[in-house]
Coordinates of C-alpha atoms in Angstrom, one line a residue:
M1 CA 107.3 72.5 116.6
A2 CA 109.0 69.2 115.4
G3 CA 107.8 67.6 118.6
K4 CA 109.5 70.2 120.9
R5 CA 107.9 72.5 123.3
I6 CA 107.8 76.2 122.5
S7 CA 108.9 78.1 125.4
V8 CA 110.6 81.4 124.1
P9 CA 109.8 83.8 121.2
S10 CA 111.8 83.0 118.0
P11 CA 112.0 84.4 114.4
D12 CA 111.0 81.0 113.3
R13 CA 107.4 81.8 114.4
I14 CA 105.9 85.1 113.2
V15 CA 102.4 86.6 113.9
V16 CA 100.6 89.0 111.7
F17 CA 97.9 90.7 113.6
Q18 CA 94.6 92.2 112.5
D19 CA 95.6 95.7 113.9
F20 CA 97.0 98.0 111.3
E21 CA 99.3 99.8 113.7
Q22 CA 101.9 97.1 114.1
L23 CA 104.5 98.9 111.9
L24 CA 107.1 101.2 113.5
P25 CA 105.7 104.6 112.7
W26 CA 109.1 106.4 112.7
Q27 CA 110.3 104.2 110.0
T28 CA 109.6 104.0 106.4
V29 CA 108.1 100.9 104.7
V30 CA 111.4 99.5 103.6
Q31 CA 113.0 100.3 107.0
N32 CA 110.2 98.4 108.7
V33 CA 111.1 95.2 106.7
V34 CA 114.9 95.9 106.9
Y35 CA 114.6 96.2 110.7
A36 CA 113.0 92.6 110.9
L37 CA 115.7 91.1 108.7
E38 CA 118.5 92.8 110.7
T39 CA 117.1 92.0 114.2
T40 CA 116.6 88.3 113.2
G41 CA 120.0 88.0 111.7
K42 CA 118.6 87.0 108.3
A43 CA 120.3 89.9 106.4
A44 CA 122.1 93.1 106.9
G45 CA 123.1 96.3 105.0
K46 CA 122.5 96.4 101.2
A47 CA 121.5 92.7 101.3
A48 CA 118.7 93.5 103.8
I49 CA 117.4 96.4 101.7
A50 CA 117.4 94.3 98.5
E51 CA 115.5 91.5 100.3
A52 CA 113.0 93.9 101.8
V53 CA 112.4 95.5 98.4
R54 CA 111.9 92.0 96.9
Y55 CA 109.2 91.2 99.4
L56 CA 107.5 94.5 99.2
D57 CA 107.3 94.1 95.5
L58 CA 105.9 90.5 96.0
V59 CA 103.0 92.0 98.0
G60 CA 102.5 94.9 95.7
V61 CA 103.7 97.9 97.6
S62 CA 107.1 98.5 96.0
A63 CA 105.9 102.0 95.0
A64 CA 105.5 102.9 98.7
V65 CA 109.0 101.9 99.9
N66 CA 109.9 105.5 101.1
K67 CA 106.5 106.3 102.7
Y68 CA 105.7 106.1 106.4
P69 CA 102.9 104.1 107.8
H70 CA 100.7 107.1 108.5
Q71 CA 100.8 107.8 104.7
L72 CA 99.4 104.3 103.8
S73 CA 95.9 102.8 103.7
G74 CA 94.9 100.0 106.0
G75 CA 95.3 97.4 103.1
M76 CA 98.8 98.8 102.3
K77 CA 99.8 98.5 105.9
Q78 CA 98.7 94.9 106.1
R79 CA 100.7 94.2 102.9
V80 CA 103.8 95.7 104.6
A81 CA 103.3 93.7 107.7
I82 CA 102.9 90.5 105.5
A83 CA 106.1 91.4 103.6
R84 CA 108.0 91.9 106.8
A85 CA 106.8 88.5 108.1
L86 CA 107.6 86.7 104.9
A87 CA 111.0 88.2 104.5
V88 CA 112.3 86.5 107.7
K89 CA 111.2 83.2 106.2
P90 CA 109.5 81.8 109.4
Q91 CA 108.8 78.1 109.8
V92 CA 105.3 79.1 111.0
L93 CA 103.3 82.1 110.0
L94 CA 100.3 82.9 112.2
M95 CA 97.7 85.3 111.0
D96 CA 95.2 86.7 113.3
E97 CA 92.4 87.7 111.0
P98 CA 94.9 90.0 109.1
F99 CA 92.1 91.0 106.6
G100 CA 89.2 91.2 109.1
A101 CA 89.1 95.0 109.4
L102 CA 89.5 95.6 105.6
D103 CA 86.6 96.3 103.2
A104 CA 85.3 93.2 101.3
L105 CA 87.0 94.0 98.0
T106 CA 90.5 94.6 99.6
R107 CA 90.1 91.6 101.8
T108 CA 89.3 89.3 98.8
Q109 CA 92.1 90.7 96.8
L110 CA 94.7 90.2 99.7
Q111 CA 93.4 86.7 100.3
Y112 CA 93.9 85.9 96.7
E113 CA 97.4 87.5 96.5
L114 CA 98.6 85.8 99.7
N115 CA 97.4 82.4 98.3
T116 CA 99.2 83.1 95.0
I117 CA 102.5 84.0 97.0
W118 CA 102.2 80.8 98.9
Q119 CA 101.7 78.7 95.8
N120 CA 104.4 80.4 93.8
T121 CA 107.1 80.6 96.4
G122 CA 106.4 77.8 98.9
L123 CA 106.7 80.3 101.7

């Protein structure tokens, strides 16, 4: 990045995987995003909760903030993973076929929504 060799993990580079089980199962949807914000030092406390809710709303899962991953569909889990990745505002967001295991309708919808988010926010 910027002509420098990458040798260690960093919150500036985030990967969203195809696997739905990338969320922490013992934490709620909002806690999963807050955890990412707090561990990367991007936000803490009430500010982290507000930021998490903002990104969950952006990807369309604000109604599920208090649910646990096992209570979500595959598409909703992917939305949460994307919200978590976007919330830390990485310089690089890598996506390993994040919609590949979804049905065609959900995949198309999420691709459209992610493109809209990118265009509207510049993330």
